[in-house]
CSV table of C-alpha atoms and ligand atoms in Angstrom, one decimal:
chain,number,residue,atom,x,y,z
A,1,UNK,CA,0.1,-0.2,-0.5
A,2,UNK,CA,0.6,3.7,-0.3
A,3,UNK,CA,4.0,4.8,1.9
A,4,UNK,CA,3.0,8.2,3.6
A,5,UNK,CA,6.2,10.3,4.0
A,6,UNK,CA,8.7,8.1,2.8
A,7,UNK,CA,11.8,9.7,1.3
A,8,UNK,CA,11.6,11.8,-1.5
A,9,UNK,CA,12.9,11.0,-5.0
A,10,UNK,CA,16.1,12.6,-7.1
A,11,UNK,CA,16.7,16.1,-8.2
A,12,UNK,CA,15.5,18.0,-5.5
A,13,UNK,CA,17.0,20.4,-3.1
A,14,UNK,CA,18.9,19.6,-0.3
A,15,UNK,CA,16.2,19.9,2.4
A,16,UNK,CA,13.4,18.3,0.4
A,17,UNK,CA,13.8,14.9,2.4
A,18,UNK,CA,13.1,17.0,6.0
A,19,UNK,CA,9.8,18.3,4.1
A,20,UNK,CA,8.5,14.2,3.8
A,21,UNK,CA,4.8,14.8,2.7
A,22,UNK,CA,2.2,14.4,5.4
A,23,UNK,CA,4.7,17.0,7.3
A,24,UNK,CA,2.1,20.0,8.9
A,25,UNK,CA,3.1,23.4,7.4
A,26,UNK,CA,2.1,25.4,9.9
A,27,UNK,CA,5.1,23.9,11.8
A,28,UNK,CA,6.9,26.7,9.7
A,29,UNK,CA,4.5,29.7,10.5
A,30,UNK,CA,7.2,31.6,12.7
A,31,UNK,CA,9.9,31.3,9.7
A,32,UNK,CA,10.2,33.8,7.1
A,33,UNK,CA,12.8,32.9,4.1
A,34,UNK,CA,12.3,36.4,2.0
A,35,UNK,CA,11.4,39.5,1.9
A,36,UNK,CA,7.9,39.0,1.4
A,37,UNK,CA,7.3,37.6,4.8
A,38,UNK,CA,10.3,39.1,6.9
A,39,UNK,CA,8.2,42.6,8.0
A,40,UNK,CA,5.0,40.5,8.8
A,41,UNK,CA,6.9,37.8,11.0
A,42,UNK,CA,8.6,41.5,12.8
A,43,UNK,CA,5.3,42.8,13.1
A,44,UNK,CA,4.0,40.1,14.9
A,45,UNK,CA,6.5,39.4,17.0
A,46,UNK,CA,6.2,43.2,18.0
A,47,UNK,CA,2.5,42.8,18.6
A,48,UNK,CA,2.9,40.3,20.4
A,49,UNK,CA,5.7,41.8,23.0
A,50,UNK,CA,3.2,44.3,23.3
A,51,UNK,CA,0.5,42.4,24.4
A,52,UNK,CA,2.3,40.4,27.0
A,53,UNK,CA,4.1,44.0,28.5
A,54,UNK,CA,0.0,45.3,28.8
A,55,UNK,CA,-1.1,41.8,30.4
A,56,UNK,CA,1.9,42.2,32.6
A,57,UNK,CA,1.4,45.6,33.6
A,58,UNK,CA,-2.3,45.0,34.1
A,59,UNK,CA,-1.5,41.9,36.8
A,60,UNK,CA,0.8,44.1,38.5
A,61,UNK,CA,-1.7,46.9,39.0
A,62,UNK,CA,-4.5,44.4,39.8
A,63,UNK,CA,-2.2,43.0,42.5
A,64,UNK,CA,-1.0,46.3,44.3
A,65,UNK,CA,-4.7,47.6,44.0
A,66,UNK,CA,-5.9,44.3,46.1
A,67,UNK,CA,-3.5,45.0,48.8
A,68,UNK,CA,-3.5,48.5,48.9
A,69,UNK,CA,-7.5,48.6,49.5
A,70,UNK,CA,-7.1,46.0,52.2
A,71,UNK,CA,-4.7,47.7,54.7
A,72,UNK,CA,-6.4,50.7,54.3
A,73,UNK,CA,-10.0,51.9,54.8
A,74,UNK,CA,-9.4,55.2,53.5
A,75,UNK,CA,-12.7,57.2,51.9
A,76,UNK,CA,-10.3,59.4,50.0
A,77,UNK,CA,-8.8,56.3,47.9
A,78,UNK,CA,-12.2,55.3,46.9
A,79,UNK,CA,-13.0,59.4,45.8
A,80,UNK,CA,-13.3,59.7,42.1
A,81,UNK,CA,-10.3,62.9,41.9
A,82,UNK,CA,-7.5,59.9,42.7
A,83,UNK,CA,-8.8,57.7,39.8
A,84,UNK,CA,-8.9,60.4,37.4
A,85,UNK,CA,-5.5,61.5,36.2
A,86,UNK,CA,-4.4,58.1,36.4
A,87,UNK,CA,-7.5,57.6,33.3
A,88,UNK,CA,-5.9,60.5,31.5
A,89,UNK,CA,-2.7,59.1,31.7
A,90,UNK,CA,-3.5,55.4,30.7
A,91,UNK,CA,-6.1,57.2,27.8
A,92,UNK,CA,-2.7,59.2,26.4
A,93,UNK,CA,-0.7,56.4,26.5
A,94,UNK,CA,-3.0,53.7,25.0
A,95,UNK,CA,-3.9,56.1,22.2
A,96,UNK,CA,-0.2,57.2,21.3
A,97,UNK,CA,0.8,53.6,21.4
A,98,UNK,CA,-2.4,52.2,18.7
A,99,UNK,CA,-1.9,55.0,16.9
A,100,UNK,CA,2.0,53.9,16.5
A,101,UNK,CA,0.9,50.1,16.0
A,102,UNK,CA,-1.4,51.7,13.1
A,103,UNK,CA,0.9,53.6,11.5
A,104,UNK,CA,3.7,50.2,11.8
A,105,UNK,CA,0.7,47.9,10.4
A,106,UNK,CA,0.3,50.2,7.2
A,107,UNK,CA,3.6,50.6,6.5
A,108,UNK,CA,4.3,46.5,6.8
A,109,UNK,CA,1.0,46.8,4.2
A,110,UNK,CA,2.6,48.6,2.0
A,111,UNK,CA,6.3,47.2,1.9
A,112,UNK,CA,4.5,43.3,1.5
A,113,UNK,CA,1.7,44.6,-1.6
A,114,UNK,CA,4.3,45.0,-4.3
A,115,UNK,CA,7.6,43.3,-4.9
A,116,UNK,CA,10.7,46.2,-4.5
A,117,UNK,CA,11.6,45.6,-8.4
A,118,UNK,CA,10.0,44.1,-11.5
A,119,UNK,CA,8.9,40.4,-10.8
A,120,UNK,CA,11.7,38.2,-12.8
A,121,UNK,CA,9.5,35.6,-13.7
A,122,UNK,CA,5.1,35.5,-13.3
A,123,UNK,CA,3.2,32.3,-12.9
A,124,UNK,CA,-0.6,31.6,-13.0
A,125,UNK,CA,-1.4,29.1,-10.2
A,126,UNK,CA,-5.5,27.9,-10.9
A,127,UNK,CA,-7.0,26.8,-7.5
A,128,UNK,CA,-9.2,23.0,-8.1
A,129,UNK,CA,-10.5,21.2,-5.8
A,130,UNK,CA,-8.6,19.8,-4.6
A,131,UNK,CA,-5.2,20.4,-6.1
A,132,UNK,CA,-3.4,23.6,-7.9
A,133,UNK,CA,-2.9,24.0,-11.7
A,134,UNK,CA,0.6,26.1,-12.0
A,135,UNK,CA,1.3,27.7,-15.6
A,136,UNK,CA,4.7,28.8,-16.9
A,137,UNK,CA,4.8,31.4,-20.0
A,138,UNK,CA,2.3,32.3,-22.9
A,139,UNK,CA,2.4,31.0,-26.5
A,140,UNK,CA,4.4,28.9,-27.6
A,141,UNK,CA,6.8,28.3,-24.4
A,142,UNK,CA,3.9,27.1,-22.6
A,143,UNK,CA,3.6,24.3,-20.3
A,144,UNK,CA,1.6,23.4,-17.1
A,145,UNK,CA,2.8,21.6,-14.1
A,146,UNK,CA,0.9,20.7,-11.0
A,147,UNK,CA,1.7,21.7,-7.3
A,148,UNK,CA,4.6,22.6,-7.5
A,149,UNK,CA,6.4,26.0,-8.2
A,150,UNK,CA,9.7,26.1,-9.2
A,151,UNK,CA,11.5,29.8,-8.6
A,152,UNK,CA,14.8,31.2,-8.9
A,153,UNK,CA,16.4,31.8,-5.7
A,154,UNK,CA,16.8,36.2,-4.8
A,155,UNK,CA,14.7,37.2,-7.6
A,156,UNK,CA,10.6,38.6,-6.8
A,157,UNK,CA,8.1,36.7,-8.4
A,158,UNK,CA,4.7,37.6,-9.3
A,159,UNK,CA,2.0,34.8,-9.0
A,160,UNK,CA,-1.5,35.3,-10.8
A,161,UNK,CA,-4.1,33.6,-8.6
A,162,UNK,CA,-7.1,32.1,-9.9
A,163,UNK,CA,-10.0,29.6,-8.9
A,164,UNK,CA,-11.7,27.5,-11.4
A,165,UNK,CA,-14.5,26.6,-8.7
A,166,UNK,CA,-15.0,27.7,-5.2
A,167,UNK,CA,-12.8,30.1,-3.3
A,168,UNK,CA,-9.3,29.2,-2.2
A,169,UNK,CA,-6.4,30.6,-0.3
A,170,UNK,CA,-2.8,30.4,-1.2
A,171,UNK,CA,-0.1,30.5,1.4
A,172,UNK,CA,3.5,29.8,2.0
A,173,UNK,CA,4.5,30.4,5.5
A,174,UNK,CA,7.9,30.5,4.5
A,175,UNK,CA,7.8,32.8,1.6
A,176,UNK,CA,4.0,35.2,1.3
A,177,UNK,CA,1.0,36.1,2.7
A,178,UNK,CA,-2.3,34.5,2.2
A,179,UNK,CA,-4.3,35.5,-1.0
A,180,UNK,CA,-7.3,34.2,-2.0
A,181,UNK,CA,-8.3,32.4,-5.4
A,182,UNK,CA,-11.7,33.9,-6.6
A,183,UNK,CA,-13.5,32.5,-9.2
A,184,UNK,CA,-14.0,35.4,-12.2
A,185,UNK,CA,-11.2,37.0,-10.1
A,186,UNK,CA,-7.0,37.7,-10.7
A,187,UNK,CA,-5.7,38.1,-7.3
A,188,UNK,CA,-1.9,38.9,-6.9
A,189,UNK,CA,0.5,37.3,-4.5
A,190,UNK,CA,4.7,37.4,-5.0
A,191,UNK,CA,6.9,35.2,-3.8
A,192,UNK,CA,10.6,35.6,-2.7
A,193,UNK,CA,13.3,33.2,-1.2
A,194,UNK,CA,16.5,34.0,-0.1
A,195,UNK,CA,18.1,30.9,0.0
A,196,UNK,CA,17.5,27.5,-1.8
A,197,UNK,CA,15.1,25.6,-0.8
A,198,UNK,CA,11.8,23.2,-0.4
A,199,UNK,CA,9.1,25.7,0.9
A,200,UNK,CA,5.7,23.8,2.0
A,201,UNK,CA,2.5,26.2,0.9
A,202,UNK,CA,-1.7,24.8,2.1
A,203,UNK,CA,-4.5,26.4,0.9
A,204,UNK,CA,-6.1,28.3,3.6
A,205,UNK,CA,-9.9,28.5,2.4
A,206,UNK,CA,-12.2,25.4,3.5
A,207,UNK,CA,-12.9,24.3,0.1
A,208,UNK,CA,-14.5,21.0,0.5
A,209,UNK,CA,-13.7,17.2,1.7
A,210,UNK,CA,-10.4,17.2,0.9
A,211,UNK,CA,-9.2,21.0,1.8
A,212,UNK,CA,-6.8,19.5,3.6
A,213,UNK,CA,-5.1,17.8,1.3
A,214,UNK,CA,-4.9,20.6,-1.1
A,215,UNK,CA,-1.0,21.1,0.0
A,216,UNK,CA,2.0,22.2,-2.7
A,217,UNK,CA,5.7,23.2,-2.4
A,218,UNK,CA,7.4,25.5,-4.0
A,219,UNK,CA,11.1,24.9,-5.2
A,220,UNK,CA,14.2,27.8,-5.2
A,221,UNK,CA,16.8,26.8,-7.2
A,222,UNK,CA,19.7,29.1,-8.7
A,223,UNK,CA,19.1,30.6,-11.7
A,224,UNK,CA,21.1,28.0,-14.2
A,225,UNK,CA,18.8,24.8,-12.2
A,226,UNK,CA,15.2,26.7,-12.4
A,227,UNK,CA,16.5,27.6,-16.4
A,228,UNK,CA,17.2,23.7,-16.7
A,229,UNK,CA,14.3,23.2,-15.4
A,230,UNK,CA,12.2,24.9,-17.4
A,231,UNK,CA,13.7,23.8,-20.3
A,232,UNK,CA,12.4,20.3,-19.4
A,233,UNK,CA,9.2,21.4,-18.6
A,234,UNK,CA,8.5,22.8,-21.9
A,235,UNK,CA,9.7,19.8,-24.0
A,236,UNK,CA,7.1,17.3,-25.2
A,237,UNK,CA,7.1,14.1,-23.8
A,238,UNK,CA,9.4,11.2,-25.5
A,239,UNK,CA,7.0,9.3,-27.7
A,240,UNK,CA,7.0,5.4,-26.7
A,241,UNK,CA,8.7,3.2,-28.3
A,242,UNK,CA,7.8,-0.4,-27.0
A,243,UNK,CA,5.1,-2.4,-27.8
A,244,UNK,CA,4.0,-1.7,-24.3
A,245,UNK,CA,4.5,1.5,-24.0
A,246,UNK,CA,2.4,1.9,-26.7
A,247,UNK,CA,-0.7,0.1,-25.6
A,248,UNK,CA,-0.1,2.5,-22.6
A,249,UNK,CA,-0.3,5.5,-24.5
A,250,UNK,CA,-3.6,3.9,-26.4
A,251,UNK,CA,-5.2,2.8,-23.1
A,252,UNK,CA,-4.3,6.4,-21.6
A,253,UNK,CA,-5.9,7.7,-25.0
A,254,UNK,CA,-9.2,6.0,-24.3
A,255,UNK,CA,-9.7,6.2,-20.0
A,256,UNK,CA,-7.8,8.9,-18.8
A,257,UNK,CA,-7.5,11.7,-22.0
A,258,UNK,CA,-11.1,13.0,-20.9
A,259,UNK,CA,-9.4,14.4,-18.2
A,260,UNK,CA,-5.6,14.8,-18.8
A,261,UNK,CA,-3.2,16.2,-21.2
A,262,UNK,CA,0.2,14.8,-22.0
A,263,UNK,CA,1.9,17.1,-24.5
A,264,UNK,CA,3.0,15.2,-27.6
A,265,UNK,CA,0.0,13.0,-27.7
A,266,UNK,CA,-3.0,13.1,-28.9
A,267,UNK,CA,-4.1,13.5,-24.9
A,268,UNK,CA,-5.8,16.8,-24.0
A,269,UNK,CA,-8.0,17.1,-21.3
A,270,UNK,CA,-8.0,19.9,-19.4
A,271,UNK,CA,-9.9,19.0,-16.1
A,272,UNK,CA,-6.9,17.5,-14.4
A,273,UNK,CA,-3.0,18.0,-13.4
A,274,UNK,CA,-1.0,18.1,-17.0
A,275,UNK,CA,1.3,14.4,-16.9
A,276,UNK,CA,3.3,15.5,-19.5
A,277,UNK,CA,6.5,15.4,-17.1
A,278,UNK,CA,4.5,13.6,-14.0
A,279,UNK,CA,7.5,11.8,-12.8
A,280,UNK,CA,9.8,15.1,-12.6
A,281,UNK,CA,7.1,15.7,-9.4
A,282,UNK,CA,8.3,14.4,-5.9
A,283,UNK,CA,4.6,14.2,-4.8
A,284,UNK,CA,1.1,13.6,-6.3
A,285,UNK,CA,-2.0,14.7,-5.6
A,286,UNK,CA,-1.2,17.8,-4.2
A,287,UNK,CA,0.9,17.0,-1.4
A,288,UNK,CA,-1.1,14.1,-0.3
A,289,UNK,CA,1.4,11.0,-1.3
A,290,UNK,CA,5.1,10.1,-2.5
A,291,UNK,CA,5.7,9.7,-6.5
A,292,UNK,CA,6.7,6.6,-7.3
A,293,UNK,CA,6.1,4.3,-10.1
A,294,UNK,CA,4.4,1.8,-7.4
A,295,UNK,CA,2.4,4.4,-5.7
A,296,UNK,CA,1.6,6.1,-9.5
A,297,UNK,CA,-0.2,3.0,-10.1
A,298,UNK,CA,-2.1,2.3,-6.7
A,299,UNK,CA,-3.4,6.4,-6.9
A,300,UNK,CA,-4.6,5.1,-10.4
A,301,UNK,CA,-6.0,2.3,-9.0
A,302,UNK,CA,-7.7,3.0,-5.9
A,303,UNK,CA,-8.2,7.1,-6.0
A,304,UNK,CA,-11.4,7.1,-3.7
A,305,UNK,CA,-9.2,5.1,-0.7
A,306,UNK,CA,-5.9,7.1,-0.5
A,307,UNK,CA,-8.2,10.6,-1.3
A,308,UNK,CA,-11.5,10.2,-0.4
A,309,UNK,CA,-14.0,12.5,-2.2
A,310,UNK,CA,-11.6,13.5,-5.4
A,311,UNK,CA,-12.5,14.0,-8.2
A,312,UNK,CA,-11.3,10.9,-9.9
A,313,UNK,CA,-12.9,7.6,-10.0
A,314,UNK,CA,-11.2,4.9,-9.4
A,315,UNK,CA,-9.7,3.3,-12.8
A,316,UNK,CA,-10.5,-0.4,-12.9
A,317,UNK,CA,-7.7,-2.0,-14.8
A,318,UNK,CA,-7.2,-5.8,-15.6
A,319,UNK,CA,-3.3,-6.7,-14.6
A,320,UNK,CA,-2.2,-6.6,-18.1
A,321,UNK,CA,-3.8,-2.9,-18.6
A,322,UNK,CA,-2.0,-1.6,-15.5
A,323,UNK,CA,1.3,-3.4,-16.6
A,324,UNK,CA,1.1,-1.3,-19.9
A,325,UNK,CA,-0.5,1.6,-18.4
A,326,UNK,CA,2.7,1.5,-15.8
A,327,UNK,CA,5.4,1.3,-18.5
A,328,UNK,CA,3.6,4.2,-20.3
A,329,UNK,CA,3.6,6.4,-17.1
A,330,UNK,CA,7.1,5.5,-16.8
A,331,UNK,CA,8.2,7.2,-20.0
A,332,UNK,CA,6.5,10.7,-18.9
A,333,UNK,CA,9.9,11.9,-16.6
B,1,HEC,C1,-13.0,12.3,-14.8
B,1,HEC,C2,-11.7,12.6,-14.8
B,1,HEC,C3,-10.5,11.9,-14.7
B,1,HEC,C4,-10.0,10.9,-15.8
B,1,HEC,C5,-11.0,9.8,-16.4
B,1,HEC,C6,-8.2,10.5,-14.7
B,1,HEC,N1,-8.4,11.2,-14.0
B,1,HEC,FE1,-6.4,11.3,-13.0
B,1,HEC,N2,-7.1,13.1,-11.8
B,1,HEC,C7,-8.3,13.7,-11.8
B,1,HEC,C8,-8.1,14.7,-11.1
B,1,HEC,C9,-8.9,15.9,-11.0
B,1,HEC,C10,-6.0,14.6,-10.5
B,1,HEC,C11,-6.6,15.3,-9.2
B,1,HEC,C12,-6.7,14.7,-8.1
B,1,HEC,C13,-6.7,15.7,-6.7
B,1,HEC,O1,-5.2,15.8,-6.4
B,1,HEC,O2,-6.8,15.7,-6.1
B,1,HEC,C14,-6.0,13.3,-11.1
B,1,HEC,C15,-5.1,13.2,-11.0
B,1,HEC,C16,-3.9,12.1,-10.8
B,1,HEC,C17,-2.7,12.2,-10.9
B,1,HEC,C18,-1.8,12.8,-9.8
B,1,HEC,C19,-1.1,14.0,-10.8
B,1,HEC,C20,-0.4,14.6,-9.7
B,1,HEC,O3,0.7,15.0,-10.3
B,1,HEC,O4,-0.9,14.9,-8.7
B,1,HEC,C21,-2.5,11.2,-11.7
B,1,HEC,C22,-0.7,10.6,-11.9
B,1,HEC,C23,-3.2,10.3,-12.3
B,1,HEC,N3,-4.4,11.5,-12.1
B,1,HEC,C24,-3.8,9.8,-13.5
B,1,HEC,C25,-4.7,9.0,-13.9
B,1,HEC,C26,-4.2,8.0,-15.2
B,1,HEC,C27,-3.4,7.2,-15.7
B,1,HEC,C28,-5.7,8.4,-15.6
B,1,HEC,C29,-7.0,7.0,-16.6
B,1,HEC,C30,-6.1,5.5,-16.3
B,1,HEC,C31,-6.9,9.1,-15.0
B,1,HEC,N4,-5.9,10.0,-14.0
B,1,HEC,C32,-8.2,9.7,-15.4
B,1,HEC,C33,-9.1,13.2,-12.9
B,1,HEC,C34,-9.4,12.4,-13.7
B,2,CU,CU1,-9.2,24.8,0.7
């Protein structure tokens, strides 16, 4: 059966293994690895410190008040006069503090609203129940992948966010703020990574039964590696050569092409992840399982056990069909 959280396959940055599927993305929400999240993280710490300080001051005053009043029964203490100056000072201090915090928050908002310079890459991300379509480039060099964003390290990247069905939200705690993907609207969110690595993202707007299994990964790579990845993804799938892969391709056209595309073949479905280079992905089904030859076939035949309710049906295959299809999928690297 499926191995949840198994080790990564090859060709991915170093810390990929430590981010094996199944690990909670929210464990990273107090980390920042880029300029789109640094100011927000600092703001969070400043607000948390101020709130803690206020709690401590109130607690101390409460304790002092309790003991002072208990000792003396001086009617003057209870008169309004002694308290009013304190109320004035208290109001003035909190007004100044709250105004200061508001200004600081507006400054932070302005700093994270737009990238500091023109984006180096623009990626269109479309949220589906329950996976992410990721489109690079317009025109002839266009290609599409799923649940995986690759970006060059140290460069601002613009993400245009769309939704194909309901409202979802895009969030990579390490790299970006949270932005909703709304049907009929194109929202903008920028991401930038200061160091190479794999950063987990997650849908953060409840969108139906498999919302929890709607994760993705951002691969921040040095420019040269990023370019290599782009070039590999742009190429169409290799043409099946052996009898078995030819049979597998035919089966794919018959059973899978209504939903899936493999560029370079006749399969051109648009309702599901593009499978042209499915083997190049570390995880499948929006972070649900690790990608491997065995898991792929397990997925195809037992989808509804692995991700119940998802919009792909269990595919009933004879053992011979499964072998042919598996051989064909193995060519989609
Ligand atoms: C009715 C439409 C439909 C059909 C038919 C279909 N699929 Fe899918 N498939 C989907 C959808 C939708 C997803 C995304 C599921 C998710 O992640 O929740 C998916 C996901 C996948 C994935 C995971 C891709 C990734 O990167 O996460 C693979 C592999 C896959 N399908 C293979 C197949 C194969 C092989 C066939 C034919 C035997 C097939 N599918 C038939 C709709 C379909
Ligand atoms: Cu969701």
